[in-house]
């Protein structure tokens, strides 16, 4: 058994997996990774099930140190500078920390959450089938709270020699798509204002909800409704007219009218919008939203098939070929020398 | 042959959930239909339905859009929701102890003053109620009860408290409730129960179900302390009354 020591960590960094479903009727929110595609990509790289528990890393930097053996990890999600013992590490590739080596991550760039998957997964005791941290309910394992410097995770010692890489479709640069409702009839001109305006995510946002800043959305009949159920992506309009988009640690019910709901396929992309960066919403039909949900489900299903092994000998072969063919090969730019092979079935 | 009940409104909650709405207001008949539809789905599951969340006036149905689409699920839910509401066959009834007033219910005196009566009278009216768990939500185990004496209805506090104790029994609007975890609340705090409606390593983790009947009885501070110790060790403390 190896260990992964959390040597340094900022806030909003916690163990998250696919979520804790089935007890929303008792007020237990699902939690789980804010960007499920990034979680799945990181896990596939270290041959874990796609929604196995990994470390969801908030915007600040972090350092993880291998102890008592090798530890293989993979990064996906929002990019940031990453290095192991002075060597740069790429996102969407696995890498191995030798005993005593540290993975050092800088401040996030152009996103919010990065995901660090660990070969063999995070060891813990699931509650309702999940290791995800829900600090308010005292749930999550191995720690029922965000990670702190000094925490130590038990992990599998890695014997693997071959690293892996995955290519993901580029995140679309387009509005966040929503289905209007369930309470869009509580708004009149507010609906058009909501769709026509530029919004920014407030710095006071967290995994319960992202608070938006923009024009004031007026209610038709006041801001109190009888509480009803919420989903990830519910867009509530509270009394001050500034929307709150509910995230995986949301309350399971809420008493503010919900003007629209972010479509499933765009939840991860929305979660990654950095605070202070302008974005827009666009309404789609239910048929379009469900087609996108099925397409996202398909992408998640075929994700393991997009993983490619990075052969040990790739660099030598490429350099040798370069001598013969005279092609420009830069040993520090993996794009010029990596060749890919399918993993063994 | 009974005429079918009026259809509920089907409100899209994104592409993976439908809100089946029976009323816009708090309405006991609507809540009965919510719980009946919830039971019907539990008894004869529809493939693709992932989980359900009953509330006062609507049932939120989470589903997998890969397995079933909005239109088909909506039709099936509408048909189910229009069937006559069967009488609840086995309602569980719980007797829940409450330490009213003092440090356990810091708003009892103010509520009595506002309603021009004595704290004892408020307790008597609250204990006399026959309640039903209308929904559980917000935080784990927070149980919203219908059946509050209309003379105890009061608007919520102007300034919600950021932290109220675990086990708080409170009133707000037409509702009363039992909260399990410490947390924010804008309701008026009448008392505190040792009963944990949510306790992780106990079987069952969640004590109450939507639809359960509840009556309260008053205990003093010493009894509360004893019950609290027992509850901390996993005892229910609430008594299940055969019905």
Coordinates of C-alpha atoms in Angstrom, one line a residue:
Chain A
X1 CA 0.0 0.0 0.0
X2 CA 1.3 3.4 -0.9
X3 CA 0.2 6.7 0.5
X4 CA -0.7 10.1 -1.1
X5 CA 0.1 12.9 1.3
X6 CA -1.9 16.1 0.9
X7 CA 1.1 18.4 1.5
X8 CA -0.6 21.7 0.6
X9 CA -4.1 22.4 -0.4
X10 CA -6.5 25.4 -0.8
X11 CA -10.2 25.5 0.1
X12 CA -12.9 23.9 -2.0
X13 CA -10.8 20.7 -2.5
X14 CA -12.6 17.5 -1.6
X15 CA -13.1 13.8 -2.5
X16 CA -16.0 13.5 -5.0
X17 CA -17.3 10.7 -7.1
X18 CA -20.5 10.3 -9.3
X19 CA -22.7 11.3 -6.3
X20 CA -25.0 9.9 -3.7
X21 CA -28.4 9.2 -5.2
X22 CA -31.6 7.7 -3.8
X23 CA -32.1 9.7 -0.6
X24 CA -33.1 13.1 -1.9
X25 CA -36.6 12.3 -0.6
X26 CA -35.1 12.5 2.9
X27 CA -33.3 15.8 2.3
X28 CA -30.0 14.3 1.4
X29 CA -28.4 16.1 -1.5
X30 CA -26.5 14.1 -4.1
X31 CA -23.1 15.9 -4.0
X32 CA -20.6 14.4 -6.5
X33 CA -18.2 16.0 -9.0
X34 CA -19.3 19.3 -10.4
X35 CA -17.8 18.4 -13.8
X36 CA -18.6 14.7 -14.4
X37 CA -16.9 14.5 -17.8
X38 CA -13.6 15.7 -16.3
X39 CA -14.0 13.2 -13.4
X40 CA -14.6 10.4 -15.9
X41 CA -11.7 11.3 -18.1
X42 CA -9.2 11.4 -15.2
X43 CA -10.5 8.0 -14.0
X44 CA -10.3 6.4 -17.4
X45 CA -6.6 7.3 -17.6
X46 CA -5.7 5.3 -14.5
X47 CA -8.2 2.5 -15.5
X48 CA -10.7 3.3 -12.8
X49 CA -14.5 3.1 -13.3
X50 CA -15.5 6.5 -14.7
X51 CA -17.3 7.8 -11.6
X52 CA -14.9 6.4 -9.0
X53 CA -13.9 8.9 -6.3
X54 CA -11.1 11.3 -7.2
X55 CA -9.9 14.6 -5.7
X56 CA -11.8 17.7 -7.0
X57 CA -9.3 20.5 -6.7
X58 CA -10.6 24.1 -6.2
X59 CA -9.0 27.2 -7.8
X60 CA -5.9 27.5 -5.6
X61 CA -2.7 25.6 -5.9
X62 CA -2.0 22.2 -4.2
X63 CA 0.8 19.7 -3.6
X64 CA 0.5 15.9 -3.3
X65 CA 3.4 13.7 -2.3
X66 CA 3.8 10.0 -2.8
X67 CA 5.0 8.0 0.2
X68 CA 5.9 4.3 0.8
X69 CA 5.9 3.5 -3.0
X70 CA 4.9 4.7 -6.4
X71 CA 1.5 6.3 -7.0
X72 CA 0.0 6.7 -10.4
X73 CA -2.3 9.7 -11.0
X74 CA -4.0 11.6 -13.8
X75 CA -5.2 15.2 -14.1
X76 CA -8.2 16.4 -16.1
X77 CA -10.6 19.4 -16.0
X78 CA -9.6 23.0 -15.6
X79 CA -6.0 23.5 -16.6
X80 CA -3.2 24.8 -14.4
X81 CA 0.6 24.5 -14.2
X82 CA 1.6 21.1 -13.0
X83 CA 4.9 19.5 -12.4
X84 CA 6.5 16.4 -10.7
X85 CA 10.1 16.9 -9.4
X86 CA 10.6 19.7 -11.9
X87 CA 9.2 17.9 -14.9
X88 CA 6.1 19.4 -16.4
X89 CA 3.0 17.2 -16.4
X90 CA 0.2 17.4 -19.0
X91 CA -3.5 17.3 -18.3
X92 CA -5.4 14.4 -19.8
X93 CA -2.3 12.1 -19.3
X94 CA -1.4 9.8 -16.5
X95 CA 1.9 10.2 -14.7
X96 CA 3.6 8.3 -11.9
X97 CA 5.0 9.8 -8.7
X98 CA 8.0 7.8 -7.4
X99 CA 8.3 7.4 -3.6
X100 CA 8.9 10.8 -2.1
X101 CA 8.1 12.8 -5.3
X102 CA 5.5 15.6 -5.3
X103 CA 3.0 16.8 -7.8
X104 CA 2.8 20.5 -7.5
X105 CA -0.2 22.4 -9.0
X106 CA -0.5 26.1 -9.6
X107 CA -3.6 28.4 -9.6
X108 CA -6.3 27.3 -12.0
X109 CA -6.4 28.8 -15.5
X110 CA -9.6 29.3 -17.4
X111 CA -11.8 27.1 -15.2
X112 CA -12.7 26.3 -11.6
X113 CA -12.2 22.6 -10.8
X114 CA -9.4 20.1 -11.8
X115 CA -9.7 16.4 -11.0
X116 CA -6.9 14.2 -9.7
X117 CA -7.7 10.5 -10.2
X118 CA -5.5 7.9 -8.4
X119 CA -4.9 4.5 -9.8
X120 CA -7.0 2.1 -7.7
X121 CA -9.2 4.9 -6.5
X122 CA -9.6 6.6 -3.1
X123 CA -10.0 4.1 -0.3
X124 CA -12.9 4.8 2.0
X125 CA -16.2 3.6 3.4
X126 CA -19.1 4.6 1.1
X127 CA -22.3 5.9 2.6
X128 CA -25.4 5.5 0.3
X129 CA -22.9 4.2 -2.3
X130 CA -20.7 7.2 -2.4
X131 CA -17.5 8.6 -0.9
X132 CA -18.4 12.2 -1.9
X133 CA -17.9 14.8 0.8
X134 CA -21.1 16.5 2.0
X135 CA -19.7 18.5 4.9
X136 CA -23.0 19.8 6.2
X137 CA -24.4 16.2 6.6
X138 CA -21.1 14.9 8.0
X139 CA -20.7 12.5 5.0
X140 CA -17.7 11.6 2.9
X141 CA -14.8 9.3 3.3
X142 CA -12.0 9.0 4.2
X143 CA -12.7 12.5 5.6
X144 CA -16.2 13.9 6.0
X145 CA -14.9 17.4 5.1
X146 CA -12.8 19.1 2.5
X147 CA -9.2 18.0 2.4
X148 CA -6.6 19.7 4.6
X149 CA -2.8 19.9 4.5
X150 CA -1.5 16.8 6.3
X151 CA -4.3 14.5 5.3
X152 CA -3.0 11.1 4.1
X153 CA -4.9 8.9 1.6
X154 CA -4.2 5.1 1.4
X155 CA -3.7 4.2 -2.3
X156 CA -2.6 1.3 -4.4
X157 CA 1.1 0.9 -5.1
X158 CA 1.4 1.3 -8.8
X159 CA 3.3 -1.4 -10.8
X160 CA 2.3 0.1 -14.2
X161 CA 5.0 1.2 -16.6
X162 CA 2.9 2.5 -19.4
X163 CA 1.3 5.9 -19.2
X164 CA -1.9 6.8 -21.0
X165 CA -3.4 9.8 -22.8
X166 CA -6.9 10.7 -23.8
X167 CA -8.1 13.2 -26.3
X168 CA -11.4 15.0 -25.4
X169 CA -13.6 17.0 -27.6
X170 CA -12.8 20.7 -27.1
X171 CA -15.4 22.4 -24.8
X172 CA -17.8 24.3 -27.0
X173 CA -17.6 28.1 -26.8
X174 CA -21.3 28.8 -26.8
X175 CA -24.0 29.9 -24.4
X176 CA -25.1 27.7 -21.5
X177 CA -28.2 26.0 -22.7
X178 CA -31.3 25.8 -20.5
X179 CA -34.8 24.4 -20.6
X180 CA -37.3 27.0 -19.3
X181 CA -39.3 26.2 -16.2
X182 CA -40.5 24.8 -13.9
X183 CA -41.7 28.2 -12.7
X184 CA -41.1 30.4 -15.7
X185 CA -44.7 31.5 -15.5
X186 CA -43.7 33.4 -12.4
X187 CA -41.9 35.9 -14.7
X188 CA -43.0 38.1 -17.6
X189 CA -40.4 40.4 -19.1
X190 CA -37.9 38.7 -16.7
X191 CA -37.7 35.7 -19.0
X192 CA -36.4 37.7 -22.0
X193 CA -34.1 39.7 -19.8
X194 CA -32.7 36.5 -18.4
X195 CA -31.9 35.1 -21.9
X196 CA -30.8 38.4 -23.4
X197 CA -28.3 39.5 -20.7
X198 CA -24.7 38.8 -19.9
X199 CA -24.1 37.2 -16.5
X200 CA -21.1 36.8 -14.3
X201 CA -20.5 34.2 -11.5
X202 CA -20.0 35.9 -8.2
X203 CA -16.9 35.1 -6.1
X204 CA -19.3 34.1 -3.2
X205 CA -20.3 31.0 -5.1
X206 CA -19.7 27.5 -3.8
X207 CA -20.7 23.9 -4.4
X208 CA -24.2 24.6 -3.0
X209 CA -24.9 27.3 -5.6
X210 CA -23.3 29.7 -8.0
X211 CA -24.6 33.2 -7.5
X212 CA -24.9 35.3 -10.7
X213 CA -24.5 39.0 -11.1
X214 CA -26.4 40.9 -13.8
X215 CA -29.7 42.8 -14.3
X216 CA -32.4 42.4 -11.7
X217 CA -35.0 39.8 -12.7
X218 CA -38.5 40.9 -11.5
X219 CA -41.1 38.4 -10.2
X220 CA -44.7 38.6 -11.2
X221 CA -46.1 37.4 -7.9
X222 CA -43.3 37.9 -5.4
X223 CA -40.3 35.7 -4.6
X224 CA -42.0 33.1 -2.3
X225 CA -43.4 29.9 -3.6
X226 CA -44.3 26.8 -1.6
X227 CA -41.1 24.8 -1.4
X228 CA -40.7 22.1 -4.1
X229 CA -37.9 19.9 -5.3
X230 CA -34.7 21.0 -6.9
X231 CA -32.2 19.5 -9.4
X232 CA -28.6 20.2 -10.3
X233 CA -28.8 23.2 -12.5
X234 CA -32.1 24.7 -11.1
X235 CA -31.9 28.5 -11.6
X236 CA -33.7 30.1 -8.7
X237 CA -34.6 33.8 -8.6
X238 CA -34.5 35.0 -5.0
X239 CA -35.9 38.3 -3.7
X240 CA -33.0 40.4 -4.9
X241 CA -33.6 39.3 -8.5
X242 CA -30.0 37.9 -8.9
X243 CA -30.1 34.2 -10.1
X244 CA -28.7 31.3 -8.1
X245 CA -27.8 28.2 -10.1
X246 CA -28.0 25.2 -7.8
X247 CA -25.0 22.9 -7.7
X248 CA -24.4 19.4 -6.4
X249 CA -24.4 20.3 -2.7
X250 CA -27.8 22.2 -3.1
X251 CA -30.7 21.9 -0.7
X252 CA -33.1 19.2 -2.0
X253 CA -36.0 21.6 -1.9
X254 CA -36.3 25.4 -2.2
X255 CA -38.9 28.1 -1.9
X256 CA -37.8 30.5 -4.7
X257 CA -39.3 30.4 -8.2
X258 CA -37.1 28.6 -10.7
X259 CA -37.0 30.3 -14.1
X260 CA -35.1 27.7 -16.0
X261 CA -32.8 24.7 -15.6
X262 CA -29.3 24.1 -17.1
X263 CA -29.4 21.1 -19.4
X264 CA -27.5 18.0 -18.2
X265 CA -25.0 18.1 -21.0
X266 CA -23.9 21.7 -20.0
X267 CA -23.7 21.3 -16.2
X268 CA -19.9 20.5 -16.2
X269 CA -19.2 23.3 -18.7
X270 CA -21.2 25.7 -16.5
X271 CA -19.4 24.6 -13.3
X272 CA -16.1 25.4 -14.9
X273 CA -16.9 29.1 -15.8
X274 CA -14.5 31.2 -13.7
X275 CA -15.9 33.8 -11.4
X276 CA -16.1 37.2 -13.0
X277 CA -16.1 36.0 -16.6
X278 CA -19.2 37.0 -18.7
X279 CA -21.4 34.3 -20.3
X280 CA -25.0 34.0 -21.6
X281 CA -27.8 31.5 -21.4
X282 CA -29.8 30.2 -24.4
X283 CA -33.1 28.3 -24.3
X284 CA -33.5 25.0 -26.1
X285 CA -36.4 22.7 -26.5
X286 CA -36.9 19.6 -24.4
X287 CA -36.2 17.4 -27.4
X288 CA -32.9 19.2 -28.0
X289 CA -31.9 19.0 -24.4
X290 CA -32.7 15.3 -24.2
X291 CA -30.8 14.6 -27.4
X292 CA -27.8 16.4 -25.9
X293 CA -28.2 14.4 -22.7
X294 CA -28.1 11.1 -24.7
X295 CA -25.1 12.3 -26.6
X296 CA -23.3 13.2 -23.4
X297 CA -24.2 9.7 -22.0
X298 CA -22.8 8.1 -25.2
X299 CA -19.5 10.1 -24.9
X300 CA -19.1 9.0 -21.2
X301 CA -19.8 5.4 -22.3
X302 CA -17.1 5.4 -25.0
X303 CA -14.6 7.4 -23.0
X304 CA -12.4 4.4 -22.0
X305 CA -12.0 3.6 -25.8
X306 CA -10.5 7.0 -26.4
X307 CA -7.6 6.3 -24.0
X308 CA -4.3 5.5 -25.8
X309 CA -1.1 4.1 -24.3
X310 CA 2.1 6.1 -24.6
X311 CA 4.8 3.6 -25.5
X312 CA 8.1 3.6 -23.6
X313 CA 10.1 3.5 -26.8
X314 CA 8.2 6.3 -28.6
X315 CA 10.8 9.0 -27.9
X316 CA 13.7 6.9 -29.1
X317 CA 11.9 5.8 -32.2
X318 CA 10.9 9.3 -33.0
X319 CA 14.4 10.6 -32.6
X320 CA 15.8 7.8 -34.8
X321 CA 13.2 8.4 -37.5
X322 CA 14.0 12.1 -37.3
X323 CA 17.6 11.4 -38.1
X324 CA 16.6 9.4 -41.2
X325 CA 13.8 11.6 -42.4
X326 CA 15.2 14.9 -41.2
X327 CA 11.9 15.8 -39.6
X328 CA 12.0 18.3 -36.8
X329 CA 11.6 16.6 -33.5
X330 CA 11.7 18.4 -30.2
X331 CA 12.2 16.1 -27.2
X332 CA 10.4 18.6 -25.0
X333 CA 7.3 18.9 -27.2
X334 CA 5.4 15.6 -26.9
X335 CA 3.3 16.5 -29.9
X336 CA 6.2 15.8 -32.3
X337 CA 7.2 12.4 -31.1
X338 CA 4.3 10.5 -29.4
X339 CA 2.7 7.7 -31.3
X340 CA -0.4 6.0 -30.0
X341 CA -1.4 2.4 -29.7
X342 CA -4.6 0.9 -28.6
X343 CA -4.5 -0.6 -25.1
X344 CA -4.7 -4.4 -24.7
X345 CA -8.3 -5.5 -24.6
Chain B
X1 CA -66.8 4.1 -11.9
X2 CA -65.3 7.2 -10.3
X3 CA -64.6 10.1 -12.6
X4 CA -60.8 10.6 -13.0
X5 CA -59.2 13.3 -10.8
X6 CA -58.2 16.6 -12.6
X7 CA -54.8 16.1 -14.3
X8 CA -51.7 17.6 -12.5
X9 CA -49.5 20.1 -14.3
X10 CA -46.3 18.7 -15.7
X11 CA -43.5 21.2 -15.3
X12 CA -40.1 20.4 -16.8
X13 CA -37.2 20.6 -14.3
X14 CA -34.5 20.3 -16.9
X15 CA -34.1 17.3 -19.2
X16 CA -33.8 14.7 -16.4
X17 CA -36.7 15.5 -14.0
X18 CA -40.4 16.4 -14.1
X19 CA -42.3 18.3 -11.4
X20 CA -45.8 16.8 -11.2
X21 CA -47.7 19.7 -9.6
X22 CA -51.1 19.2 -8.0
X23 CA -51.4 22.6 -6.5
X24 CA -49.6 25.9 -6.2
X25 CA -50.5 26.3 -2.6
X26 CA -50.1 24.1 0.6
X27 CA -53.2 21.9 0.3
X28 CA -53.8 18.6 2.2
X29 CA -55.7 17.1 -0.7
X30 CA -52.8 17.9 -3.1
X31 CA -50.4 16.4 -0.6
X32 CA -52.4 13.2 -0.4
X33 CA -52.3 12.9 -4.2
X34 CA -48.5 13.6 -4.1
X35 CA -48.0 10.7 -1.6
X36 CA -50.4 8.4 -3.5
X37 CA -48.5 9.0 -6.8
X38 CA -45.2 8.4 -4.9
X39 CA -46.6 5.1 -3.5
X40 CA -47.9 4.1 -7.0
X41 CA -44.4 4.6 -8.5
X42 CA -42.8 2.6 -5.7
X43 CA -45.3 -0.3 -6.1
X44 CA -45.0 -0.4 -9.9
X45 CA -41.8 1.3 -11.0
X46 CA -41.5 2.9 -14.4
X47 CA -38.3 2.0 -16.1
X48 CA -36.0 5.0 -16.2
X49 CA -37.3 6.7 -13.1
X50 CA -34.3 7.1 -10.8
X51 CA -35.8 8.6 -7.6
X52 CA -38.8 10.7 -6.4
X53 CA -39.0 13.7 -4.0
X54 CA -42.4 14.3 -2.5
X55 CA -43.2 17.9 -1.5
X56 CA -46.3 19.6 -0.1
X57 CA -47.9 20.1 -3.5
X58 CA -45.8 18.3 -6.1
X59 CA -43.8 15.1 -6.8
X60 CA -40.4 15.7 -8.4
X61 CA -39.6 12.6 -10.5
X62 CA -35.9 12.3 -11.5
X63 CA -35.4 10.1 -14.5
X64 CA -32.8 9.0 -17.0
X65 CA -33.5 10.6 -20.4
X66 CA -31.5 7.8 -22.1
X67 CA -34.1 5.3 -21.0
X68 CA -37.4 7.4 -21.2
X69 CA -38.3 10.7 -22.8
X70 CA -40.3 13.6 -21.3
X71 CA -43.4 13.0 -23.4
X72 CA -43.8 9.3 -22.6
X73 CA -43.0 9.6 -18.9
X74 CA -45.3 12.6 -18.7
X75 CA -48.2 10.7 -20.2
X76 CA -47.7 7.7 -17.8
X77 CA -47.4 10.0 -14.8
X78 CA -50.5 11.9 -15.8
X79 CA -52.5 8.6 -16.1
X80 CA -51.2 7.4 -12.7
X81 CA -51.9 10.7 -11.0
X82 CA -55.6 10.7 -12.1
X83 CA -56.4 7.3 -10.5
X84 CA -58.5 7.6 -7.3
X85 CA -56.4 8.1 -4.2
X86 CA -56.6 4.8 -2.3
X87 CA -57.0 5.2 1.5
X88 CA -53.6 4.9 3.2
X89 CA -53.6 1.3 4.4
X90 CA -50.9 1.5 7.1
X91 CA -50.1 4.9 8.4
X92 CA -47.2 4.8 10.9
X93 CA -47.8 7.0 13.9
X94 CA -45.0 8.4 16.0
X95 CA -45.1 10.0 19.4
X96 CA -42.3 12.5 19.6
X97 CA -41.1 14.1 22.9
X98 CA -40.4 17.8 22.9
X99 CA -38.8 20.0 25.6
X100 CA -40.6 23.3 25.1
X101 CA -39.4 26.7 26.0
X102 CA -36.3 28.0 27.9
X103 CA -33.0 27.2 26.3
X104 CA -34.7 24.5 24.2
X105 CA -37.2 26.8 22.6
X106 CA -36.0 30.4 22.8
X107 CA -39.0 31.9 20.9
X108 CA -41.8 30.3 23.0
X109 CA -42.3 33.4 25.2
X110 CA -42.3 35.8 22.2
X111 CA -44.7 33.7 20.3
X112 CA -47.1 33.7 23.3
X113 CA -46.8 37.5 23.6
X114 CA -47.5 38.0 19.9
X115 CA -50.5 35.7 20.1
X116 CA -51.7 37.3 23.3
X117 CA -51.6 34.2 25.4
X118 CA -49.3 32.2 27.8
X119 CA -46.4 29.9 26.9
X120 CA -48.4 27.0 28.5
X121 CA -51.3 27.6 26.2
X122 CA -49.0 27.6 23.1
X123 CA -47.6 24.3 24.2
X124 CA -51.1 22.9 24.8
X125 CA -52.2 23.9 21.4
X126 CA -49.0 22.5 19.7
X127 CA -49.2 19.2 21.6
X128 CA -52.9 18.8 20.7
X129 CA -52.2 18.8 17.0
X130 CA -52.5 15.7 14.8
X131 CA -49.7 16.1 12.2
X132 CA -48.5 14.4 9.1
X133 CA -45.0 14.5 7.5
X134 CA -45.8 16.4 4.3
X135 CA -42.3 16.4 3.0
X136 CA -38.6 16.0 4.1
X137 CA -36.2 18.4 2.5
X138 CA -33.7 21.2 2.6
X139 CA -31.2 19.3 4.8
X140 CA -31.2 15.6 5.8
X141 CA -34.1 14.7 8.0
X142 CA -35.7 18.2 8.1
X143 CA -39.4 17.1 8.3
X144 CA -42.1 19.6 7.3
X145 CA -45.4 18.7 9.0
X146 CA -49.0 19.7 8.0
X147 CA -51.8 20.0 10.5
X148 CA -50.8 23.0 12.5
X149 CA -53.6 24.7 14.5
X150 CA -54.5 27.8 12.4
X151 CA -54.3 29.9 15.6
X152 CA -50.6 29.2 15.7
X153 CA -49.9 30.5 12.2
X154 CA -47.3 33.3 12.2
X155 CA -45.2 34.8 9.5
X156 CA -41.6 33.8 9.4
X157 CA -39.0 35.9 11.2
X158 CA -37.8 39.1 9.4
X159 CA -34.2 38.0 10.0
X160 CA -33.6 34.3 9.7
X161 CA -31.2 32.9 12.2
X162 CA -28.0 31.6 10.7
X163 CA -27.7 28.8 13.3
X164 CA -30.5 27.0 15.2
X165 CA -29.9 23.8 17.3
X166 CA -30.2 20.2 16.2
X167 CA -33.6 18.7 17.0
X168 CA -35.4 22.1 16.9
X169 CA -39.2 21.9 16.8
X170 CA -40.5 25.2 15.3
X171 CA -43.4 26.9 13.5
X172 CA -43.4 29.1 10.4
X173 CA -46.5 30.1 8.4
X174 CA -49.0 27.3 8.3
X175 CA -46.3 24.7 9.0
X176 CA -44.5 23.1 11.9
X177 CA -41.4 21.1 11.6
X178 CA -38.7 19.0 13.1
X179 CA -35.2 19.8 12.0
X180 CA -32.4 17.3 12.6
X181 CA -29.1 19.0 12.0
X182 CA -28.1 22.4 13.3
X183 CA -28.5 25.0 10.6
X184 CA -30.2 28.3 9.5
X185 CA -33.9 28.8 10.0
X186 CA -36.4 31.7 9.8
X187 CA -39.0 29.9 11.9
X188 CA -40.0 30.4 15.5
X189 CA -38.3 28.0 17.8
X190 CA -40.8 26.4 20.3
X191 CA -38.8 23.5 21.6
X192 CA -36.3 20.7 21.0
X193 CA -36.6 17.0 20.6
X194 CA -33.9 14.4 21.3
X195 CA -35.2 12.4 18.3
X196 CA -32.7 12.2 15.5
X197 CA -34.7 12.0 12.3
X198 CA -31.4 11.4 10.5
X199 CA -28.6 9.4 12.1
X200 CA -25.9 7.9 9.9
X201 CA -25.0 4.6 11.6
X202 CA -28.5 3.7 12.7
X203 CA -30.9 1.4 11.0
X204 CA -32.9 3.1 9.5
X205 CA -30.7 6.1 8.9
X206 CA -33.9 8.2 8.2
X207 CA -36.5 7.6 10.9
X208 CA -39.5 9.4 9.3
X209 CA -41.2 8.9 5.9
X210 CA -43.4 11.3 4.0
X211 CA -47.0 10.4 5.1
X212 CA -46.1 9.3 8.6
X213 CA -48.4 10.7 11.3
X214 CA -46.9 12.6 14.3
X215 CA -48.1 13.7 17.7
X216 CA -45.9 15.6 20.2
X217 CA -45.8 15.3 24.0
X218 CA -44.0 17.6 26.4
X219 CA -41.0 16.5 28.5
X220 CA -38.9 18.5 30.9
X221 CA -35.2 19.3 30.6
X222 CA -34.1 16.3 32.7
X223 CA -36.0 13.9 30.5
X224 CA -34.7 15.6 27.4
X225 CA -31.1 15.1 28.6
X226 CA -31.7 11.4 29.3
X227 CA -33.4 10.9 25.9
X228 CA -30.7 12.8 24.2
X229 CA -28.1 10.4 25.6
X230 CA -30.1 7.4 24.5
X231 CA -30.6 8.9 21.0
X232 CA -26.9 9.5 20.7
X233 CA -26.5 5.8 21.3
X234 CA -28.8 5.0 18.4
X235 CA -32.2 4.6 20.2
X236 CA -35.2 6.0 18.3
X237 CA -36.6 7.8 21.5
X238 CA -39.7 8.5 19.4
X239 CA -42.4 5.8 20.1
X240 CA -44.0 4.0 17.2
X241 CA -47.7 3.7 18.0
X242 CA -49.6 0.8 16.3
X243 CA -52.3 2.0 14.0

